[in-house]
Each structure stands twice: as structure tokens, then as C-alpha cells.
């Protein structure tokens, strides 16, 4: 992805944001939340008016693990709400969206916010279900079931 990003930048590609998003998702998967957030934040402005709804939703979601780790819940909510709205309003179905939502659920759960994590996990679950990705769907369902058990023990 880094080589593709460098090449697209050199060519002046209008699709540079695609590699930026993919690199940020990889940073999330590696637990480098602040790095992903810093790299992706400019795209919130850059993508306005481009009507690439899936990219806009994913960019908003990518910001969330860093905000969760820092316990910036008001800002977390301000980024989650537009992402969720875009997904619902435009009936988005995208594997990057699903994977990002699952990673956000994991990070938010780890930060001690089971209600917020459950919202994002349900978003991931709907994505994986629609995409027909049974293994990933089951993984998210297990996380939701574990959280329900943990909540019942309290």
C-alpha cells in the first residue's frame, strides 16, 4: 500500500485517498490509533463534496479508536454519528467499512465503553452479514455475546 500510495502521489491521482484509507486501516489493525487518526483527519475535509459516501464513513470511523483510547467521548460521538448516518442513508455495504467498524468495536470495548462498542459491532455485523462473510460475522457476534455475558455478571 505504501508503494501504491507513493506512486499515486507522484502521478497526481485523484484517487490518492483510497491508499490513504487502506494505510490507516492497517495502522488500526496494528494498534497504531493515533497514527491512523493523524493521517486520515485531513480527508474529512478533502472528501466533502465528492459524494464518496463509503470513504467518508470509513474516514470518520478510523478516527474513533484514537479518540476511545484518549477517552474523548464527545468527539467520538461527533465522528460516529455522521458515519452511521452515511451508512444507513446510502445503504452502504463495503468490506473496508465492515473491517474498520469491527476494529473500532474492539478498541472501544477495550476503552471500557460497551454500549458504544456494541453500536459499532452491530454496524460491523450488518456489513458482514450483507456481504455474506460468515466467518467475520461470527467473530463480531462472539464479541457481542461476550459483552452481553459480561454485562449480565455486573
mmCIF file with all atom_site columns, C-alpha atoms in Angstrom:
data_model
loop_
_atom_site.group_PDB
_atom_site.id
_atom_site.type_symbol
_atom_site.label_atom_id
_atom_site.label_alt_id
_atom_site.label_comp_id
_atom_site.label_asym_id
_atom_site.label_entity_id
_atom_site.label_seq_id
_atom_site.pdbx_PDB_ins_code
_atom_site.Cartn_x
_atom_site.Cartn_y
_atom_site.Cartn_z
_atom_site.occupancy
_atom_site.B_iso_or_equiv
_atom_site.pdbx_formal_charge
_atom_site.auth_seq_id
_atom_site.auth_comp_id
_atom_site.auth_asym_id
_atom_site.auth_atom_id
_atom_site.pdbx_PDB_model_num
ATOM 1   C CA . UNK A 1 1   ? 0.000   0.000   0.000   1.00 0.00 ? 1   UNK A CA 1
ATOM 2   C CA . UNK A 1 2   ? 2.826   2.382   0.769   1.00 0.00 ? 2   UNK A CA 1
ATOM 3   C CA . UNK A 1 3   ? 4.351   1.853   -2.688  1.00 0.00 ? 3   UNK A CA 1
ATOM 4   C CA . UNK A 1 4   ? 0.968   2.311   -4.327  1.00 0.00 ? 4   UNK A CA 1
ATOM 5   C CA . UNK A 1 5   ? 0.424   5.466   -2.300  1.00 0.00 ? 5   UNK A CA 1
ATOM 6   C CA . UNK A 1 6   ? 3.807   6.878   -3.361  1.00 0.00 ? 6   UNK A CA 1
ATOM 7   C CA . UNK A 1 7   ? 3.118   6.066   -6.998  1.00 0.00 ? 7   UNK A CA 1
ATOM 8   C CA . UNK A 1 8   ? -0.366  7.592   -6.911  1.00 0.00 ? 8   UNK A CA 1
ATOM 9   C CA . UNK A 1 9   ? 1.021   10.722  -5.255  1.00 0.00 ? 9   UNK A CA 1
ATOM 10  C CA . UNK A 1 10  ? 3.727   11.034  -7.932  1.00 0.00 ? 10  UNK A CA 1
ATOM 11  C CA . UNK A 1 11  ? 1.119   10.661  -10.664 1.00 0.00 ? 11  UNK A CA 1
ATOM 12  C CA . UNK A 1 12  ? -1.180  13.218  -9.043  1.00 0.00 ? 12  UNK A CA 1
ATOM 13  C CA . UNK A 1 13  ? -4.001  10.710  -8.854  1.00 0.00 ? 13  UNK A CA 1
ATOM 14  C CA . UNK A 1 14  ? -7.398  11.906  -7.722  1.00 0.00 ? 14  UNK A CA 1
ATOM 15  C CA . UNK A 1 15  ? -7.809  8.524   -6.027  1.00 0.00 ? 15  UNK A CA 1
ATOM 16  C CA . UNK A 1 16  ? -4.945  9.037   -3.579  1.00 0.00 ? 16  UNK A CA 1
ATOM 17  C CA . UNK A 1 17  ? -7.436  8.913   -0.726  1.00 0.00 ? 17  UNK A CA 1
ATOM 18  C CA . UNK A 1 18  ? -8.014  5.180   -1.370  1.00 0.00 ? 18  UNK A CA 1
ATOM 19  C CA . UNK A 1 19  ? -4.445  4.272   -0.418  1.00 0.00 ? 19  UNK A CA 1
ATOM 20  C CA . UNK A 1 20  ? -4.537  6.741   2.483   1.00 0.00 ? 20  UNK A CA 1
ATOM 21  C CA . UNK A 1 21  ? -7.596  4.948   3.836   1.00 0.00 ? 21  UNK A CA 1
ATOM 22  C CA . UNK A 1 22  ? -6.067  1.496   3.352   1.00 0.00 ? 22  UNK A CA 1
ATOM 23  C CA . UNK A 1 23  ? -2.849  2.523   5.107   1.00 0.00 ? 23  UNK A CA 1
ATOM 24  C CA . UNK A 1 24  ? -4.845  3.982   8.007   1.00 0.00 ? 24  UNK A CA 1
ATOM 25  C CA . UNK A 1 25  ? -6.899  0.791   8.348   1.00 0.00 ? 25  UNK A CA 1
ATOM 26  C CA . UNK A 1 26  ? -3.664  -1.194  8.530   1.00 0.00 ? 26  UNK A CA 1
ATOM 27  C CA . UNK A 1 27  ? -2.446  1.161   11.265  1.00 0.00 ? 27  UNK A CA 1
ATOM 28  C CA . UNK A 1 28  ? -5.686  0.495   13.172  1.00 0.00 ? 28  UNK A CA 1
ATOM 29  C CA . UNK A 1 29  ? -5.211  -3.242  12.836  1.00 0.00 ? 29  UNK A CA 1
ATOM 30  C CA . UNK A 1 30  ? -1.715  -2.827  14.280  1.00 0.00 ? 30  UNK A CA 1
ATOM 31  C CA . UNK A 1 31  ? -2.990  -0.750  17.205  1.00 0.00 ? 31  UNK A CA 1
ATOM 32  C CA . UNK A 1 32  ? -1.439  2.495   15.955  1.00 0.00 ? 32  UNK A CA 1
ATOM 33  C CA . UNK A 1 33  ? -4.553  4.519   16.584  1.00 0.00 ? 33  UNK A CA 1
ATOM 34  C CA . UNK A 1 34  ? -3.036  7.992   16.871  1.00 0.00 ? 34  UNK A CA 1
ATOM 35  C CA . UNK A 1 35  ? -1.030  7.487   13.680  1.00 0.00 ? 35  UNK A CA 1
ATOM 36  C CA . UNK A 1 36  ? -4.137  6.408   11.776  1.00 0.00 ? 36  UNK A CA 1
ATOM 37  C CA . UNK A 1 37  ? -6.159  9.332   13.121  1.00 0.00 ? 37  UNK A CA 1
ATOM 38  C CA . UNK A 1 38  ? -3.484  11.911  12.301  1.00 0.00 ? 38  UNK A CA 1
ATOM 39  C CA . UNK A 1 39  ? -3.013  10.537  8.786   1.00 0.00 ? 39  UNK A CA 1
ATOM 40  C CA . UNK A 1 40  ? -6.708  10.359  7.975   1.00 0.00 ? 40  UNK A CA 1
ATOM 41  C CA . UNK A 1 41  ? -8.096  13.506  9.612   1.00 0.00 ? 41  UNK A CA 1
ATOM 42  C CA . UNK A 1 42  ? -7.402  15.790  6.596   1.00 0.00 ? 42  UNK A CA 1
ATOM 43  C CA . UNK A 1 43  ? -9.609  13.537  4.462   1.00 0.00 ? 43  UNK A CA 1
ATOM 44  C CA . UNK A 1 44  ? -12.676 14.573  6.462   1.00 0.00 ? 44  UNK A CA 1
ATOM 45  C CA . UNK A 1 45  ? -12.419 17.950  4.725   1.00 0.00 ? 45  UNK A CA 1
ATOM 46  C CA . UNK A 1 46  ? -10.940 16.673  1.439   1.00 0.00 ? 46  UNK A CA 1
ATOM 47  C CA . UNK A 1 47  ? -13.800 14.230  0.798   1.00 0.00 ? 47  UNK A CA 1
ATOM 48  C CA . UNK A 1 48  ? -16.590 16.763  1.392   1.00 0.00 ? 48  UNK A CA 1
ATOM 49  C CA . UNK A 1 49  ? -18.487 17.313  -1.811  1.00 0.00 ? 49  UNK A CA 1
ATOM 50  C CA . UNK A 1 50  ? -17.070 14.218  -3.530  1.00 0.00 ? 50  UNK A CA 1
ATOM 51  C CA . UNK A 1 51  ? -20.097 12.077  -2.702  1.00 0.00 ? 51  UNK A CA 1
ATOM 52  C CA . UNK A 1 52  ? -17.969 9.038   -1.951  1.00 0.00 ? 52  UNK A CA 1
ATOM 53  C CA . UNK A 1 53  ? -20.161 8.049   0.961   1.00 0.00 ? 53  UNK A CA 1
ATOM 54  C CA . UNK A 1 54  ? -18.351 4.826   1.871   1.00 0.00 ? 54  UNK A CA 1
ATOM 55  C CA . UNK A 1 55  ? -14.969 6.577   2.012   1.00 0.00 ? 55  UNK A CA 1
ATOM 56  C CA . UNK A 1 56  ? -16.436 9.376   4.120   1.00 0.00 ? 56  UNK A CA 1
ATOM 57  C CA . UNK A 1 57  ? -17.949 6.874   6.562   1.00 0.00 ? 57  UNK A CA 1
ATOM 58  C CA . UNK A 1 58  ? -14.724 4.862   6.828   1.00 0.00 ? 58  UNK A CA 1
ATOM 59  C CA . UNK A 1 59  ? -12.666 8.014   7.410   1.00 0.00 ? 59  UNK A CA 1
ATOM 60  C CA . UNK A 1 60  ? -14.943 9.023   10.292  1.00 0.00 ? 60  UNK A CA 1
ATOM 61  C CA . UNK A 1 61  ? -14.706 5.536   11.782  1.00 0.00 ? 61  UNK A CA 1
ATOM 62  C CA . UNK A 1 62  ? -10.903 5.472   11.517  1.00 0.00 ? 62  UNK A CA 1
ATOM 63  C CA . UNK A 1 63  ? -10.755 8.436   13.906  1.00 0.00 ? 63  UNK A CA 1
ATOM 64  C CA . UNK A 1 64  ? -12.632 6.588   16.656  1.00 0.00 ? 64  UNK A CA 1
ATOM 65  C CA . UNK A 1 65  ? -10.057 4.203   18.184  1.00 0.00 ? 65  UNK A CA 1
ATOM 66  C CA . UNK A 1 66  ? -7.657  7.064   18.936  1.00 0.00 ? 66  UNK A CA 1
ATOM 67  C CA . UNK A 1 67  ? -10.489 9.058   20.495  1.00 0.00 ? 67  UNK A CA 1
ATOM 68  C CA . UNK A 1 68  ? -11.564 5.995   22.501  1.00 0.00 ? 68  UNK A CA 1
ATOM 69  C CA . UNK A 1 69  ? -8.046  5.388   23.758  1.00 0.00 ? 69  UNK A CA 1
ATOM 70  C CA . UNK A 1 70  ? -7.896  9.038   24.889  1.00 0.00 ? 70  UNK A CA 1
ATOM 71  C CA . UNK A 1 71  ? -11.430 8.855   26.359  1.00 0.00 ? 71  UNK A CA 1
ATOM 72  C CA . UNK A 1 72  ? -12.603 11.785  24.208  1.00 0.00 ? 72  UNK A CA 1
ATOM 73  C CA . UNK A 1 73  ? -16.176 10.546  24.134  1.00 0.00 ? 73  UNK A CA 1
ATOM 74  C CA . UNK A 1 74  ? -17.901 13.725  22.955  1.00 0.00 ? 74  UNK A CA 1
ATOM 75  C CA . UNK A 1 75  ? -15.596 13.880  19.936  1.00 0.00 ? 75  UNK A CA 1
ATOM 76  C CA . UNK A 1 76  ? -16.044 10.120  19.457  1.00 0.00 ? 76  UNK A CA 1
ATOM 77  C CA . UNK A 1 77  ? -19.805 10.675  19.251  1.00 0.00 ? 77  UNK A CA 1
ATOM 78  C CA . UNK A 1 78  ? -19.366 13.613  16.832  1.00 0.00 ? 78  UNK A CA 1
ATOM 79  C CA . UNK A 1 79  ? -17.470 11.317  14.451  1.00 0.00 ? 79  UNK A CA 1
ATOM 80  C CA . UNK A 1 80  ? -19.576 8.193   14.900  1.00 0.00 ? 80  UNK A CA 1
ATOM 81  C CA . UNK A 1 81  ? -22.947 9.834   14.249  1.00 0.00 ? 81  UNK A CA 1
ATOM 82  C CA . UNK A 1 82  ? -22.153 11.071  10.708  1.00 0.00 ? 82  UNK A CA 1
ATOM 83  C CA . UNK A 1 83  ? -20.526 7.733   9.835   1.00 0.00 ? 83  UNK A CA 1
ATOM 84  C CA . UNK A 1 84  ? -23.593 5.815   10.996  1.00 0.00 ? 84  UNK A CA 1
ATOM 85  C CA . UNK A 1 85  ? -25.892 8.245   9.176   1.00 0.00 ? 85  UNK A CA 1
ATOM 86  C CA . UNK A 1 86  ? -23.972 7.807   5.908   1.00 0.00 ? 86  UNK A CA 1
ATOM 87  C CA . UNK A 1 87  ? -24.121 4.018   6.171   1.00 0.00 ? 87  UNK A CA 1
ATOM 88  C CA . UNK A 1 88  ? -27.855 3.999   6.835   1.00 0.00 ? 88  UNK A CA 1
ATOM 89  C CA . UNK A 1 89  ? -28.864 6.829   4.492   1.00 0.00 ? 89  UNK A CA 1
ATOM 90  C CA . UNK A 1 90  ? -26.988 5.415   1.495   1.00 0.00 ? 90  UNK A CA 1
ATOM 91  C CA . UNK A 1 91  ? -27.383 1.693   2.326   1.00 0.00 ? 91  UNK A CA 1
ATOM 92  C CA . UNK A 1 92  ? -23.612 1.313   2.177   1.00 0.00 ? 92  UNK A CA 1
ATOM 93  C CA . UNK A 1 93  ? -22.091 -2.150  2.081   1.00 0.00 ? 93  UNK A CA 1
ATOM 94  C CA . UNK A 1 94  ? -18.330 -2.308  1.891   1.00 0.00 ? 94  UNK A CA 1
ATOM 95  C CA . UNK A 1 95  ? -15.687 -4.709  3.261   1.00 0.00 ? 95  UNK A CA 1
ATOM 96  C CA . UNK A 1 96  ? -13.396 -1.875  4.387   1.00 0.00 ? 96  UNK A CA 1
ATOM 97  C CA . UNK A 1 97  ? -16.322 -0.347  6.228   1.00 0.00 ? 97  UNK A CA 1
ATOM 98  C CA . UNK A 1 98  ? -17.082 -3.682  7.903   1.00 0.00 ? 98  UNK A CA 1
ATOM 99  C CA . UNK A 1 99  ? -13.479 -4.331  8.912   1.00 0.00 ? 99  UNK A CA 1
ATOM 100 C CA . UNK A 1 100 ? -12.998 -0.797  10.178  1.00 0.00 ? 100 UNK A CA 1
ATOM 101 C CA . UNK A 1 101 ? -16.199 -0.978  12.227  1.00 0.00 ? 101 UNK A CA 1
ATOM 102 C CA . UNK A 1 102 ? -15.046 -4.256  13.763  1.00 0.00 ? 102 UNK A CA 1
ATOM 103 C CA . UNK A 1 103 ? -11.663 -2.754  14.682  1.00 0.00 ? 103 UNK A CA 1
ATOM 104 C CA . UNK A 1 104 ? -13.419 0.282   16.168  1.00 0.00 ? 104 UNK A CA 1
ATOM 105 C CA . UNK A 1 105 ? -15.664 -2.013  18.215  1.00 0.00 ? 105 UNK A CA 1
ATOM 106 C CA . UNK A 1 106 ? -12.618 -3.810  19.590  1.00 0.00 ? 106 UNK A CA 1
ATOM 107 C CA . UNK A 1 107 ? -10.856 -0.563  20.524  1.00 0.00 ? 107 UNK A CA 1
ATOM 108 C CA . UNK A 1 108 ? -13.970 0.993   22.043  1.00 0.00 ? 108 UNK A CA 1
ATOM 109 C CA . UNK A 1 109 ? -14.675 -2.137  24.081  1.00 0.00 ? 109 UNK A CA 1
ATOM 110 C CA . UNK A 1 110 ? -11.073 -2.144  25.317  1.00 0.00 ? 110 UNK A CA 1
ATOM 111 C CA . UNK A 1 111 ? -11.515 1.501   26.355  1.00 0.00 ? 111 UNK A CA 1
ATOM 112 C CA . UNK A 1 112 ? -14.380 0.469   28.639  1.00 0.00 ? 112 UNK A CA 1
ATOM 113 C CA . UNK A 1 113 ? -17.378 1.669   26.633  1.00 0.00 ? 113 UNK A CA 1
ATOM 114 C CA . UNK A 1 114 ? -19.504 -1.435  25.995  1.00 0.00 ? 114 UNK A CA 1
ATOM 115 C CA . UNK A 1 115 ? -22.574 0.492   24.821  1.00 0.00 ? 115 UNK A CA 1
ATOM 116 C CA . UNK A 1 116 ? -20.630 2.428   22.197  1.00 0.00 ? 116 UNK A CA 1
ATOM 117 C CA . UNK A 1 117 ? -18.726 -0.723  21.246  1.00 0.00 ? 117 UNK A CA 1
ATOM 118 C CA . UNK A 1 118 ? -21.994 -2.612  20.795  1.00 0.00 ? 118 UNK A CA 1
ATOM 119 C CA . UNK A 1 119 ? -23.293 0.083   18.419  1.00 0.00 ? 119 UNK A CA 1
ATOM 120 C CA . UNK A 1 120 ? -20.208 -0.208  16.235  1.00 0.00 ? 120 UNK A CA 1
ATOM 121 C CA . UNK A 1 121 ? -20.149 -4.005  16.433  1.00 0.00 ? 121 UNK A CA 1
ATOM 122 C CA . UNK A 1 122 ? -23.770 -4.084  15.234  1.00 0.00 ? 122 UNK A CA 1
ATOM 123 C CA . UNK A 1 123 ? -22.734 -1.894  12.308  1.00 0.00 ? 123 UNK A CA 1
ATOM 124 C CA . UNK A 1 124 ? -19.930 -4.360  11.506  1.00 0.00 ? 124 UNK A CA 1
ATOM 125 C CA . UNK A 1 125 ? -22.286 -7.305  11.932  1.00 0.00 ? 125 UNK A CA 1
ATOM 126 C CA . UNK A 1 126 ? -24.781 -5.846  9.455   1.00 0.00 ? 126 UNK A CA 1
ATOM 127 C CA . UNK A 1 127 ? -21.982 -5.199  6.972   1.00 0.00 ? 127 UNK A CA 1
ATOM 128 C CA . UNK A 1 128 ? -20.507 -8.696  7.225   1.00 0.00 ? 128 UNK A CA 1
ATOM 129 C CA . UNK A 1 129 ? -23.985 -10.249 7.015   1.00 0.00 ? 129 UNK A CA 1
ATOM 130 C CA . UNK A 1 130 ? -24.892 -8.337  3.860   1.00 0.00 ? 130 UNK A CA 1
ATOM 131 C CA . UNK A 1 131 ? -21.512 -9.126  2.332   1.00 0.00 ? 131 UNK A CA 1
ATOM 132 C CA . UNK A 1 132 ? -22.014 -12.838 3.051   1.00 0.00 ? 132 UNK A CA 1
ATOM 133 C CA . UNK A 1 133 ? -18.826 -13.081 5.117   1.00 0.00 ? 133 UNK A CA 1
ATOM 134 C CA . UNK A 1 134 ? -19.857 -15.736 7.631   1.00 0.00 ? 134 UNK A CA 1
ATOM 135 C CA . UNK A 1 135 ? -16.532 -16.099 9.470   1.00 0.00 ? 135 UNK A CA 1
ATOM 136 C CA . UNK A 1 136 ? -16.248 -12.368 10.135  1.00 0.00 ? 136 UNK A CA 1
ATOM 137 C CA . UNK A 1 137 ? -19.936 -12.187 11.064  1.00 0.00 ? 137 UNK A CA 1
ATOM 138 C CA . UNK A 1 138 ? -19.444 -14.947 13.649  1.00 0.00 ? 138 UNK A CA 1
ATOM 139 C CA . UNK A 1 139 ? -16.404 -13.176 15.081  1.00 0.00 ? 139 UNK A CA 1
ATOM 140 C CA . UNK A 1 140 ? -18.394 -9.993  15.673  1.00 0.00 ? 140 UNK A CA 1
ATOM 141 C CA . UNK A 1 141 ? -21.342 -11.957 17.062  1.00 0.00 ? 141 UNK A CA 1
ATOM 142 C CA . UNK A 1 142 ? -18.991 -13.651 19.563  1.00 0.00 ? 142 UNK A CA 1
ATOM 143 C CA . UNK A 1 143 ? -17.776 -10.232 20.730  1.00 0.00 ? 143 UNK A CA 1
ATOM 144 C CA . UNK A 1 144 ? -21.369 -9.049  21.187  1.00 0.00 ? 144 UNK A CA 1
ATOM 145 C CA . UNK A 1 145 ? -22.276 -12.253 23.057  1.00 0.00 ? 145 UNK A CA 1
ATOM 146 C CA . UNK A 1 146 ? -19.241 -11.899 25.347  1.00 0.00 ? 146 UNK A CA 1
ATOM 147 C CA . UNK A 1 147 ? -20.176 -8.315  26.125  1.00 0.00 ? 147 UNK A CA 1
ATOM 148 C CA . UNK A 1 148 ? -23.738 -9.376  26.927  1.00 0.00 ? 148 UNK A CA 1
ATOM 149 C CA . UNK A 1 149 ? -22.408 -12.044 29.311  1.00 0.00 ? 149 UNK A CA 1
ATOM 150 C CA . UNK A 1 150 ? -20.065 -9.529  30.949  1.00 0.00 ? 150 UNK A CA 1
ATOM 151 C CA . UNK A 1 151 ? -22.953 -7.099  31.371  1.00 0.00 ? 151 UNK A CA 1
ATOM 152 C CA . UNK A 1 152 ? -25.149 -9.773  32.932  1.00 0.00 ? 152 UNK A CA 1
ATOM 153 C CA . UNK A 1 153 ? -22.438 -10.503 35.538  1.00 0.00 ? 153 UNK A CA 1
ATOM 154 C CA . UNK A 1 154 ? -22.366 -6.909  36.756  1.00 0.00 ? 154 UNK A CA 1
#
